[in-house]
XYZ file of C-alpha atoms in Angstrom:
770
model
C 34.132 -82.762 118.683
C 32.394 -79.410 119.398
C 32.575 -78.279 122.871
C 28.805 -78.515 123.189
C 28.552 -82.191 122.266
C 30.939 -84.612 123.942
C 29.727 -88.103 123.145
C 31.948 -91.204 123.004
C 31.872 -93.093 119.751
C 30.966 -96.372 121.431
C 27.843 -94.824 122.849
C 26.341 -94.170 119.486
C 27.506 -97.196 117.452
C 23.970 -98.708 117.400
C 22.414 -95.484 116.134
C 20.885 -95.384 112.662
C 23.248 -93.826 110.073
C 20.750 -91.341 108.921
C 19.426 -90.495 112.421
C 18.702 -86.858 113.148
C 20.007 -86.898 116.731
C 22.937 -84.643 115.830
C 21.186 -82.197 113.531
C 22.349 -78.739 113.935
C 20.210 -76.981 111.268
C 17.662 -74.381 111.471
C 14.046 -74.975 110.416
C 11.611 -72.853 108.578
C 7.969 -71.715 109.405
C 6.273 -72.330 106.075
C 4.581 -75.307 104.480
C 6.846 -77.713 102.749
C 6.722 -77.897 99.053
C 6.226 -81.632 99.171
C 3.517 -83.382 101.290
C 6.086 -85.120 103.581
C 7.593 -84.684 106.837
C 10.744 -82.599 106.138
C 13.505 -84.080 108.138
C 17.229 -83.768 107.313
C 18.164 -87.315 106.439
C 21.765 -86.522 105.355
C 24.446 -88.322 107.350
C 24.889 -87.035 110.845
C 27.390 -89.611 111.860
C 30.386 -91.021 110.194
C 32.734 -94.105 110.278
C 36.045 -93.031 111.841
C 38.513 -95.775 112.233
C 35.906 -98.449 112.885
C 33.601 -96.601 115.208
C 30.408 -94.706 114.284
C 30.891 -91.222 115.579
C 28.775 -87.991 115.717
C 29.641 -85.203 113.197
C 29.932 -81.641 114.213
C 31.008 -78.743 112.130
C 33.788 -76.168 112.962
C 33.086 -72.492 113.640
C 35.583 -70.833 111.252
C 33.425 -67.547 111.218
C 34.474 -64.676 113.599
C 31.672 -64.191 116.043
C 31.302 -60.513 116.266
C 29.378 -59.962 119.415
C 29.761 -57.189 122.135
C 32.335 -59.179 124.089
C 34.458 -59.774 120.979
C 34.333 -56.062 120.045
C 35.283 -55.005 123.597
C 38.130 -57.466 123.635
C 39.544 -56.149 120.346
C 39.139 -52.511 121.346
C 40.946 -53.159 124.661
C 43.880 -54.825 122.990
C 47.083 -52.954 122.967
C 49.739 -52.897 120.341
C 52.044 -55.121 122.575
C 49.233 -57.716 122.747
C 48.760 -57.752 118.957
C 52.493 -58.132 118.617
C 52.370 -61.068 121.072
C 49.637 -62.693 118.977
C 51.622 -62.431 115.773
C 54.912 -63.617 117.355
C 53.175 -66.634 118.939
C 51.626 -67.565 115.522
C 55.056 -67.751 114.078
C 56.530 -69.479 117.075
C 53.894 -72.167 116.895
C 54.667 -72.531 113.066
C 58.254 -73.012 114.070
C 57.450 -75.607 116.707
C 55.285 -77.493 114.368
C 58.222 -77.713 111.808
C 60.709 -78.768 114.496
C 58.435 -81.412 116.032
C 57.259 -82.824 112.639
C 60.994 -82.933 111.359
C 62.025 -84.764 114.442
C 59.222 -87.277 114.208
C 59.853 -88.036 110.570
C 63.607 -88.484 111.276
C 63.101 -90.977 114.124
C 60.363 -92.610 111.989
C 62.960 -93.379 109.165
C 65.482 -94.286 111.773
C 63.172 -96.822 113.348
C 61.962 -98.345 110.119
C 65.482 -98.695 108.640
C 66.946 -100.274 111.765
C 64.045 -102.639 112.582
C 63.690 -103.725 109.001
C 67.467 -103.855 108.583
C 67.811 -106.362 111.548
C 65.031 -108.562 109.989
C 66.629 -108.603 106.569
C 70.110 -109.202 107.974
C 68.845 -112.144 109.945
C 66.956 -113.640 107.060
C 70.035 -113.183 104.673
C 72.409 -114.724 107.334
C 70.286 -117.806 107.564
C 69.878 -118.081 103.751
C 73.676 -117.869 103.245
C 73.911 -120.935 105.680
C 71.274 -122.753 103.379
C 68.780 -122.762 106.322
C 65.830 -121.703 104.077
C 62.973 -122.913 106.351
C 64.517 -121.155 109.289
C 64.994 -118.025 107.109
C 61.262 -118.062 106.229
C 60.305 -118.588 109.875
C 62.479 -115.717 111.071
C 61.242 -113.388 108.274
C 57.556 -114.147 108.632
C 57.867 -114.297 112.413
C 59.389 -110.871 112.664
C 56.750 -109.450 110.285
C 53.963 -111.059 112.281
C 55.195 -109.676 115.695
C 55.569 -106.076 114.242
C 52.085 -106.344 112.490
C 50.333 -107.525 115.573
C 51.867 -104.777 117.730
C 50.882 -102.192 115.212
C 47.279 -103.689 115.000
C 46.841 -103.917 118.718
C 47.819 -100.172 119.161
C 45.350 -99.306 116.353
C 42.375 -101.553 117.276
C 42.431 -100.979 121.004
C 43.868 -97.414 121.617
C 43.067 -95.189 118.609
C 41.007 -96.769 115.717
C 41.014 -93.392 114.007
C 44.829 -93.847 113.445
C 44.146 -96.548 110.875
C 44.661 -95.790 107.217
C 46.393 -92.906 105.612
C 44.834 -90.016 107.604
C 44.881 -87.571 104.696
C 41.038 -87.902 104.160
C 40.378 -87.033 107.781
C 42.797 -84.041 107.625
C 41.146 -82.953 104.414
C 37.705 -83.230 106.047
C 38.746 -81.267 109.066
C 40.139 -78.326 107.043
C 36.809 -78.431 105.163
C 35.030 -77.777 108.467
C 34.207 -81.286 109.664
C 35.079 -82.203 113.250
C 34.635 -85.997 113.969
C 35.576 -87.435 117.275
C 39.346 -88.288 117.837
C 40.576 -87.449 114.319
C 43.352 -85.296 115.807
C 43.469 -86.508 119.385
C 46.760 -87.022 121.327
C 46.074 -90.871 121.357
C 45.716 -90.861 117.560
C 49.066 -88.983 117.288
C 50.704 -91.670 119.540
C 49.439 -94.635 117.559
C 50.068 -92.970 114.308
C 53.780 -92.504 115.069
C 54.580 -95.905 116.483
C 52.009 -97.803 114.383
C 53.457 -96.373 111.215
C 56.974 -97.491 112.160
C 55.832 -100.917 113.078
C 53.602 -101.366 110.038
C 56.152 -100.250 107.440
C 58.924 -102.283 109.157
C 56.608 -105.254 109.182
C 56.987 -105.442 105.397
C 53.490 -104.406 104.493
C 53.107 -102.764 101.110
C 52.261 -99.329 102.738
C 54.067 -96.088 103.137
C 54.753 -93.748 106.015
C 54.103 -90.537 104.061
C 50.318 -90.436 104.287
C 50.565 -91.025 108.051
C 53.125 -88.277 108.270
C 50.594 -85.795 107.052
C 48.106 -86.907 109.692
C 51.014 -86.846 112.193
C 51.938 -83.235 111.417
C 48.246 -82.215 111.676
C 47.936 -83.918 115.017
C 51.069 -82.130 116.320
C 49.643 -78.804 115.112
C 46.409 -79.541 116.786
C 48.055 -80.380 120.068
C 50.252 -77.222 120.025
C 47.093 -75.002 118.972
C 44.859 -75.935 121.874
C 45.362 -72.552 123.527
C 46.515 -73.853 126.817
C 45.102 -76.339 129.301
C 43.491 -75.628 132.614
C 43.851 -79.383 133.395
C 47.658 -79.215 133.156
C 47.919 -75.608 134.427
C 49.138 -74.431 131.050
C 47.138 -71.126 131.181
C 49.599 -68.695 129.919
C 47.768 -65.501 128.871
C 49.223 -65.441 125.386
C 47.796 -68.948 124.630
C 44.229 -67.794 125.023
C 44.410 -66.162 121.628
C 44.190 -69.562 119.965
C 41.150 -70.855 121.541
C 39.135 -70.817 118.335
C 38.691 -72.970 115.278
C 39.988 -70.332 112.846
C 43.500 -70.133 114.226
C 43.581 -73.901 114.787
C 42.689 -74.445 111.167
C 45.727 -72.309 110.054
C 47.987 -74.329 112.311
C 46.621 -77.673 111.102
C 47.179 -76.470 107.485
C 50.739 -75.778 108.373
C 50.971 -79.331 110.084
C 49.690 -80.990 106.956
C 52.283 -79.219 104.849
C 55.051 -80.044 107.234
C 53.957 -83.716 107.098
C 54.486 -83.928 103.351
C 57.687 -81.962 103.519
C 59.055 -84.367 106.156
C 57.883 -87.497 104.450
C 59.137 -86.709 100.986
C 61.862 -84.152 102.000
C 60.022 -81.839 99.709
C 59.342 -78.509 101.292
C 57.913 -76.659 98.297
C 55.828 -79.781 97.472
C 54.479 -79.692 101.028
C 53.084 -76.096 100.513
C 51.547 -76.950 97.230
C 50.043 -80.217 98.641
C 48.280 -78.215 101.418
C 47.052 -75.585 98.847
C 45.901 -78.089 96.184
C 44.690 -81.133 98.134
C 44.222 -80.541 101.788
C 42.968 -77.026 102.415
C 39.464 -75.890 101.436
C 40.111 -72.260 102.372
C 43.375 -70.306 101.616
C 44.846 -66.829 102.091
C 48.212 -65.284 101.194
C 49.389 -65.029 104.940
C 48.867 -68.784 105.205
C 51.179 -69.290 102.279
C 53.902 -67.502 104.072
C 53.383 -69.503 107.252
C 53.260 -72.918 105.577
C 56.352 -72.016 103.576
C 58.170 -71.160 106.851
C 57.037 -74.334 108.547
C 58.299 -76.583 105.604
C 61.655 -74.635 105.527
C 62.055 -75.493 109.187
C 61.371 -79.122 108.452
C 64.034 -79.156 105.675
C 66.622 -77.531 107.986
C 65.909 -80.096 110.783
C 66.154 -83.070 108.379
C 69.349 -81.849 106.807
C 70.935 -81.312 110.262
C 69.886 -84.729 111.532
C 70.932 -86.568 108.279
C 74.246 -84.815 108.393
C 74.617 -86.183 111.910
C 73.984 -89.663 110.558
C 76.982 -89.397 108.152
C 79.129 -89.927 111.307
C 77.855 -93.531 111.407
C 75.952 -93.137 114.652
C 72.398 -94.016 113.304
C 72.789 -97.807 113.068
C 71.459 -99.190 109.768
C 69.950 -95.981 108.711
C 72.953 -95.208 106.572
C 74.215 -91.799 105.292
C 71.141 -90.867 103.356
C 70.426 -87.336 102.107
C 67.707 -84.943 101.393
C 67.318 -86.437 97.856
C 65.439 -89.661 98.496
C 65.502 -91.224 94.998
C 68.408 -89.756 93.032
C 68.009 -90.859 89.439
C 71.377 -89.581 88.408
C 72.113 -86.450 86.403
C 71.133 -87.888 83.068
C 69.965 -85.272 80.581
C 66.702 -86.398 78.945
C 66.935 -86.097 75.269
C 63.474 -87.066 73.833
C 61.999 -87.147 70.379
C 58.475 -87.638 68.964
C 58.549 -91.289 69.622
C 59.206 -90.581 73.340
C 56.432 -88.114 73.589
C 54.018 -90.699 72.128
C 55.344 -93.237 74.661
C 54.909 -90.682 77.604
C 51.322 -90.042 76.415
C 50.716 -93.818 76.389
C 52.081 -93.973 79.847
C 49.593 -91.326 80.961
C 46.678 -92.904 79.337
C 47.291 -96.431 80.685
C 48.210 -95.050 84.086
C 45.040 -93.085 84.284
C 43.045 -96.205 83.492
C 44.921 -98.426 85.944
C 44.916 -95.721 88.596
C 41.130 -95.379 88.383
C 40.764 -99.134 88.522
C 43.028 -99.162 91.598
C 40.594 -96.580 93.240
C 37.535 -98.722 92.319
C 39.071 -101.827 93.864
C 40.321 -99.962 96.976
C 36.717 -98.820 97.555
C 35.360 -102.160 97.311
C 38.009 -103.639 99.581
C 37.410 -100.911 102.223
C 33.726 -101.680 102.141
C 34.298 -105.429 102.692
C 36.796 -104.797 105.458
C 34.372 -102.455 107.265
C 32.057 -105.462 107.770
C 35.004 -107.240 109.591
C 36.282 -104.310 111.406
C 32.942 -103.367 113.053
C 32.729 -106.773 114.673
C 35.341 -105.850 117.225
C 39.093 -105.130 117.792
C 40.010 -108.905 117.961
C 38.903 -109.514 114.373
C 40.664 -106.371 113.260
C 43.877 -107.857 114.648
C 43.060 -111.241 113.089
C 42.699 -109.545 109.624
C 46.121 -107.905 110.005
C 47.643 -111.261 110.836
C 46.246 -112.761 107.662
C 47.438 -109.974 105.486
C 50.830 -110.124 107.111
C 51.253 -113.870 106.440
C 50.041 -113.442 102.858
C 52.571 -110.590 102.320
C 55.430 -112.610 103.976
C 54.596 -115.685 101.686
C 54.580 -113.575 98.616
C 57.750 -111.779 99.434
C 59.668 -114.832 100.355
C 58.067 -117.417 98.032
C 57.664 -115.710 94.713
C 61.361 -115.153 94.231
C 61.934 -118.942 94.226
C 60.285 -119.033 90.850
C 62.606 -116.510 89.354
C 65.893 -117.452 87.565
C 69.266 -116.349 88.782
C 70.946 -113.667 86.865
C 74.742 -113.408 86.363
C 76.308 -110.368 87.890
C 77.207 -107.770 85.321
C 80.870 -106.854 84.901
C 82.344 -103.591 85.971
C 80.027 -102.718 88.910
C 81.112 -100.329 91.569
C 79.042 -102.132 94.202
C 79.169 -105.634 95.508
C 77.413 -108.342 93.491
C 75.707 -110.242 95.129
C 74.930 -107.691 97.849
C 76.778 -108.593 101.053
C 74.727 -106.423 103.581
C 71.107 -105.518 104.071
C 70.650 -102.911 101.348
C 71.572 -103.259 97.857
C 70.180 -103.992 94.368
C 71.702 -107.509 93.942
C 70.239 -109.963 96.483
C 71.978 -113.384 96.560
C 68.787 -115.267 97.788
C 69.315 -118.983 96.712
C 71.679 -118.198 93.806
C 75.178 -119.456 93.406
C 78.180 -117.225 93.733
C 78.447 -114.518 91.098
C 74.613 -114.514 90.481
C 71.722 -112.572 91.986
C 67.902 -112.865 92.172
C 66.455 -109.771 90.639
C 62.905 -110.338 91.968
C 64.210 -110.933 95.474
C 66.196 -107.674 95.136
C 62.793 -105.991 94.901
C 60.515 -107.992 97.184
C 62.999 -108.715 100.025
C 63.883 -105.004 100.599
C 62.436 -101.924 102.183
C 59.975 -100.049 100.051
C 62.308 -97.099 99.715
C 65.194 -99.276 98.525
C 62.993 -100.938 96.026
C 61.927 -97.600 94.577
C 65.641 -96.520 94.448
C 66.357 -99.681 92.491
C 63.539 -99.065 89.995
C 64.489 -95.453 89.575
C 68.196 -96.335 88.926
C 69.491 -96.122 85.426
C 73.080 -97.386 86.124
C 72.256 -100.940 84.806
C 69.384 -100.987 82.259
C 69.332 -104.763 82.336
C 69.298 -105.065 86.157
C 65.671 -106.371 86.134
C 64.182 -108.560 83.485
C 60.771 -107.848 81.869
C 59.179 -110.819 83.494
C 60.476 -109.728 86.859
C 59.043 -106.227 86.405
C 55.647 -107.685 85.411
C 55.458 -110.064 88.392
C 56.578 -107.263 90.685
C 53.958 -104.937 89.263
C 51.155 -107.357 89.797
C 52.277 -108.159 93.299
C 52.367 -104.440 94.357
C 49.176 -103.691 92.620
C 47.233 -106.462 94.503
C 49.028 -106.243 97.793
C 48.516 -102.436 97.898
C 44.912 -102.836 97.423
C 44.142 -105.520 99.956
C 46.568 -103.994 102.612
C 44.945 -100.566 102.677
C 42.008 -100.633 105.078
C 43.462 -103.031 107.711
C 43.910 -101.771 111.303
C 47.345 -100.115 110.877
C 48.505 -96.626 109.845
C 49.030 -97.068 105.996
C 49.934 -94.597 103.391
C 48.948 -94.998 99.693
C 51.801 -92.967 98.155
C 54.473 -95.730 98.345
C 52.267 -98.605 97.042
C 51.190 -96.493 94.108
C 54.787 -95.392 93.381
C 56.078 -99.045 93.602
C 53.436 -100.253 91.134
C 53.790 -97.212 88.774
C 57.556 -97.361 88.762
C 57.677 -101.068 87.959
C 55.048 -100.460 85.183
C 57.073 -97.501 83.738
C 60.249 -99.466 83.867
C 58.484 -102.424 82.126
C 57.375 -100.074 79.295
C 60.907 -98.616 79.137
C 62.346 -102.065 78.633
C 59.877 -102.787 75.819
C 60.829 -99.478 74.083
C 64.477 -99.435 74.794
C 65.514 -99.938 71.108
C 63.474 -97.068 69.900
C 63.473 -94.515 72.684
C 66.055 -91.995 73.884
C 64.895 -92.149 77.481
C 66.582 -94.542 79.916
C 64.571 -97.186 81.942
C 65.050 -95.018 85.233
C 63.371 -92.034 83.612
C 60.514 -94.316 82.325
C 60.142 -95.622 85.879
C 59.774 -92.066 87.245
C 57.126 -91.260 84.606
C 55.307 -94.386 85.354
C 55.132 -93.528 89.036
C 53.829 -90.115 88.129
C 51.140 -91.526 85.900
C 49.970 -93.832 88.514
C 49.976 -91.050 91.152
C 47.950 -88.857 88.806
C 45.530 -91.675 88.064
C 44.895 -92.284 91.882
C 45.433 -89.109 93.771
C 44.175 -86.661 90.986
C 46.791 -84.043 91.934
C 48.931 -82.233 89.399
C 51.030 -79.346 90.564
C 51.898 -80.624 93.940
C 52.729 -84.132 92.693
C 54.826 -82.678 89.886
C 56.985 -80.708 92.472
C 57.082 -83.558 95.029
C 58.386 -85.924 92.290
C 61.053 -83.332 91.146
C 62.198 -82.671 94.652
C 62.358 -86.388 95.414
C 64.571 -87.087 92.376
C 66.480 -83.932 91.942
C 65.840 -83.738 88.191
C 64.283 -80.465 87.039
C 64.910 -81.383 83.424
C 62.108 -83.920 83.639
C 59.421 -81.008 84.252
C 57.846 -80.907 80.812
C 57.411 -84.727 80.560
C 56.171 -84.851 84.210
C 53.585 -82.183 83.521
C 52.462 -83.944 80.401
C 52.010 -87.427 81.954
C 50.190 -85.992 85.114
C 47.757 -83.971 83.050
C 46.925 -86.893 80.786
C 46.501 -89.453 83.606
C 44.340 -87.215 85.694
C 42.178 -86.270 82.757
C 41.684 -89.896 81.754
C 41.030 -91.151 85.319
C 38.471 -88.404 86.016
C 36.239 -89.894 83.400
C 35.804 -93.020 85.543
C 35.651 -92.029 89.273
C 37.013 -89.601 91.807
C 40.335 -89.380 93.475
C 41.078 -92.059 96.124
C 40.916 -89.526 98.959
C 37.653 -88.160 97.961
C 36.199 -91.705 97.572
C 37.322 -92.454 101.151
C 35.916 -89.278 102.521
C 32.626 -90.085 100.966
C 32.731 -93.713 102.153
C 33.344 -92.676 105.733
C 30.153 -90.737 105.583
C 31.866 -87.252 106.168
C 29.707 -84.379 104.828
C 32.363 -82.900 102.577
C 31.564 -79.760 100.756
C 32.987 -79.669 97.185
C 34.374 -76.619 95.739
C 31.656 -76.569 93.021
C 27.903 -76.922 93.440
C 26.081 -79.893 91.962
C 24.146 -79.238 88.652
C 20.662 -80.042 90.254
C 21.288 -77.294 92.895
C 20.531 -74.743 90.231
C 16.953 -75.929 89.989
C 16.406 -74.997 93.680
C 16.554 -71.956 95.820
C 17.733 -71.654 99.410
C 14.283 -71.633 100.866
C 13.427 -74.983 99.329
C 15.829 -77.013 101.667
C 15.407 -75.527 105.057
C 13.056 -77.370 107.328
C 10.577 -76.438 110.148
C 9.659 -75.397 112.601
C 12.379 -72.827 113.518
C 13.458 -72.243 117.003
C 14.234 -68.592 117.790
C 14.975 -66.595 120.911
C 14.061 -63.142 121.898
C 16.815 -60.538 122.662
C 15.914 -60.826 126.332
C 14.662 -64.471 126.774
C 13.174 -66.360 129.702
C 15.679 -68.803 131.122
C 13.274 -71.720 131.172
C 12.712 -71.283 127.363
C 16.438 -71.376 126.768
C 17.051 -74.513 128.992
C 14.158 -76.319 127.392
C 15.338 -75.737 123.855
C 18.959 -76.833 124.697
C 17.752 -80.011 126.262
C 15.156 -80.695 123.610
C 17.560 -80.154 120.569
C 21.181 -80.386 119.658
C 21.180 -77.368 117.422
C 24.531 -75.363 117.640
C 23.097 -71.985 116.633
C 19.789 -70.221 117.270
C 18.489 -66.943 115.634
C 17.869 -64.036 117.989
C 15.000 -61.806 117.103
C 14.381 -58.406 118.759
C 10.699 -57.753 119.427
C 8.478 -55.106 120.962
C 8.945 -53.423 123.440
C 12.523 -53.080 122.331
C 11.707 -52.457 118.672
C 8.496 -51.399 116.875
C 8.575 -54.619 114.604
C 10.446 -57.940 114.852
C 13.992 -57.731 113.507
C 16.737 -60.293 113.196
C 19.414 -59.339 115.820
C 21.840 -62.210 114.874
C 22.794 -65.754 115.894
C 23.759 -67.063 119.399
C 25.838 -70.221 119.795
C 24.771 -73.189 122.014
C 28.137 -73.138 123.859
C 27.770 -69.396 124.511
C 24.314 -69.931 125.954
C 25.499 -72.559 128.384
C 28.411 -70.327 129.699
C 25.866 -67.444 130.088
C 23.399 -69.592 131.983
C 26.181 -71.002 134.235
C 27.052 -67.404 135.089
C 23.408 -66.917 136.287
C 23.247 -63.223 135.536
C 19.371 -63.156 135.535
C 16.814 -60.451 136.129
C 13.198 -60.503 137.196
C 11.959 -58.360 134.495
C 12.776 -58.111 130.719
C 15.444 -55.467 130.541
C 18.832 -54.946 128.882
C 21.902 -55.813 131.034
C 24.591 -55.472 128.470
C 26.816 -53.009 130.385
C 26.828 -55.044 133.514
C 27.600 -58.179 131.572
C 30.534 -56.580 129.819
C 31.988 -55.864 133.286
C 31.455 -59.450 134.597
C 32.387 -61.516 131.495
C 35.206 -61.404 129.099
C 35.578 -62.890 125.573
C 38.101 -65.540 126.853
C 35.086 -66.890 129.072
C 33.354 -67.872 125.912
C 36.345 -69.148 124.039
C 36.227 -72.694 122.636
C 37.756 -75.309 124.924
C 40.531 -77.638 123.542
C 39.943 -81.278 122.607
C 36.152 -81.006 122.715
C 36.067 -80.538 126.510
C 33.542 -77.596 126.408
C 30.581 -76.982 128.696
C 27.423 -79.261 128.360
C 23.839 -78.819 129.119
C 24.141 -81.439 131.789
C 26.492 -79.224 133.702
C 23.843 -76.556 134.245
C 22.275 -76.302 137.680
C 19.297 -74.123 137.245
C 16.738 -74.036 140.124
C 13.012 -74.187 139.418
C 12.509 -70.496 140.684
C 15.175 -69.355 138.166
C 13.302 -70.702 135.276
C 10.976 -67.794 135.240
C 13.800 -65.173 135.219
C 15.156 -63.341 132.182
C 18.531 -63.173 130.666
C 19.858 -60.672 128.102
C 21.316 -62.479 124.944
C 22.456 -59.252 123.147
C 26.070 -59.190 124.457
C 26.750 -62.739 123.206
C 24.830 -62.605 119.918
C 26.769 -62.380 116.675
C 25.147 -59.341 115.249
C 26.690 -59.718 111.695
C 25.831 -63.155 110.731
C 25.959 -64.055 106.859
C 22.518 -63.960 105.320
C 21.083 -64.844 101.975
C 17.574 -64.167 100.523
C 15.277 -67.156 100.314
C 15.054 -66.843 96.434
C 18.973 -67.234 95.984
C 19.767 -70.292 93.993
C 21.008 -73.237 96.096
C 24.065 -73.620 93.946
C 25.083 -70.011 94.692
C 24.459 -70.381 98.431
C 26.525 -73.676 98.538
C 29.495 -71.977 96.942
C 29.243 -69.005 99.415
C 28.852 -71.359 102.293
C 32.083 -73.269 101.504
C 34.270 -70.285 100.424
C 33.409 -68.350 103.595
C 33.986 -71.318 105.854
C 30.521 -71.042 107.460
C 28.662 -73.206 109.934
C 25.343 -71.325 109.767
C 23.869 -69.326 106.999
C 20.601 -67.467 107.753
C 17.822 -67.459 105.155
C 15.826 -64.278 105.224
C 12.439 -63.545 103.527
C 12.069 -61.882 100.186
C 8.829 -60.165 101.023
C 7.918 -57.887 104.057
C 5.427 -58.681 106.654
C 6.824 -62.083 107.499
C 9.066 -63.344 110.406
C 12.515 -61.806 109.904
C 14.273 -65.119 109.453
C 12.910 -68.045 107.315
C 15.567 -70.723 108.552
C 19.226 -71.534 108.782
C 21.264 -73.483 106.305
C 24.006 -75.740 107.614
C 26.423 -78.200 106.063
C 23.978 -81.110 106.079
C 21.302 -79.097 104.213
C 23.632 -78.987 101.164
C 24.239 -82.800 101.198
C 22.930 -84.833 98.160
C 21.205 -87.279 100.567
C 19.131 -84.495 102.048
C 18.257 -82.652 98.880
C 17.487 -85.654 96.771
C 15.482 -87.055 99.628
C 13.266 -83.949 99.555
C 12.968 -83.966 95.802
C 13.354 -87.526 94.542
C 12.287 -86.334 91.095
C 15.484 -84.346 90.476
C 17.976 -85.680 88.115
C 21.346 -85.498 89.942
C 23.220 -85.170 86.706
C 21.270 -82.169 85.277
């Protein structure tokens, strides 16, 4: 939340979705083009977790006021050096912390799930099948309830993937508790419990959110509450530097989840960040490199056998062997077919996920108890599917000449005995009664092309497709990457089995390409997904085929709907600004969408007017206009922020007459006094103690006014203004008049003024597709 609005979610749950209580836009002074009351009806609140929360925007713009300029002029070279060193130090700490969390995440999942599978296997070997199911389903249920209770009662914002929320934050949207410490705590432990509980979810999406939460916590710029007020930390008390750190955290999360450092950087560039610069590329690359070093060191430690059931592991998660792909024209046609079908099935997956999420929201908003109950139902359904479906599969004789045990004697392995006689294994149980990572390894493996039958792959594909859809949206941290990879790999291996007689590619490579086609069809990423999959599997020779299948699947799926994360952002009501303007915006100009009347302040304003305006509205920025006697004609001085006004009023540097007090104010205040507080704990209007006799005094606003705000002329096309607004990372964009003789500012454009709900509400005759 912004420092000036600190409202708990529960207190606004009953507000109307399109209410204007949290509008932060400027308003204009001229008659509307339509005969209607011009109120911004775009969404001012969003569904985060399962609570309705107010939306604020982030101030990524540098506020160039007199205090800021004085602070920069007074900084010595050693202080600038401190700032640079601290930036890199925080990037290092983000990498270290994210790498450690990811390792212990894996450690917890493997050991908890390993204990569950060993217990189930032991009971089945003794032919205690009902006890085995009770143990299996009971363990899953206990783990699921623990994850759901954490999510439902402590941090509802931790539910789901977290990537849409991080993406929205980096776009400039600050919704309550998205990156709070409680969300970080629940995300870590809820993810371990949820994945170990056997749900068809991944820990990769939550790791991105975890990395962003860690970065947000480290980038708070100190804490007065906990006496962490080291002078160096004050440099980071602004949204701009926090955004850079959170971008590093998102990249570190991907690098830690997939052990793909380069893929993490590209993911942050392609999918997460809305704003990028070359210096940020270096910093994210450094952070992901630190993650890779931490993981390699810890995995090397596990080779001593001190990590329980985690095993030896390695940085390559899914090694598909060093087979050299030798493909011909038939193979290229098969790969193109994989891409087309993967794009169609991926877009259908997104459509069904959207419908399921909207259905679950009806249940989730009825209270935490029903959220936990929904998790219990999905847990029992998943357990019944994983344990019950393999009973319908036939036992397969163990192939001769294997280097591994068949049937598998321990927890992990490709050849589960299940109910089969000695020398046989149940191929469907080998996929369903296994951790998600082990199932993917089995599907990507090309050591035994006949390990899984066609019917088994088809049943497993249907199970993963359906369970992945109905599981996402319940009150547990849940990633979408692993369910999509599981469904895509089984689909790809299925196609490979059908084409085995005419294709030069083995079934393991087909599984990898199938996973890529599904990921392209759902996520709609290309470059980052390509690199992540290549780093996952350690097979650079697959690069041309991987590029081809991703391009085709994304192109096909884009004809049906948006990517899954874009759909979730829109469904949550978050006012996300796209990189491109909508076509109908070219028919309007900037002056057509600002509303009135406009609230402005004079350069030296009466205290009562400021207090009244702050209490009456929730606007974040107010134009400051210099008027006679200070100037001959009214002139736009700049914009003053709400939080800065509150700090200034609390300082009570008032005068009886209208006069400039800039020099005295620069001696009394410093830039750090107006810095943004961490975790939304900034000053509020309610904290002001202004006496009645002080209401008629004056205060000089010039020292805290941003004298170089971004402005556009009122006749600029709305499309051009929208692109500029997003690319510059703005919160306020002043609209100035085209002709002289009018007030110096027409209005202020904010994020909500660019939303389709607002524009199409003002002009219902516009065709949104033209």
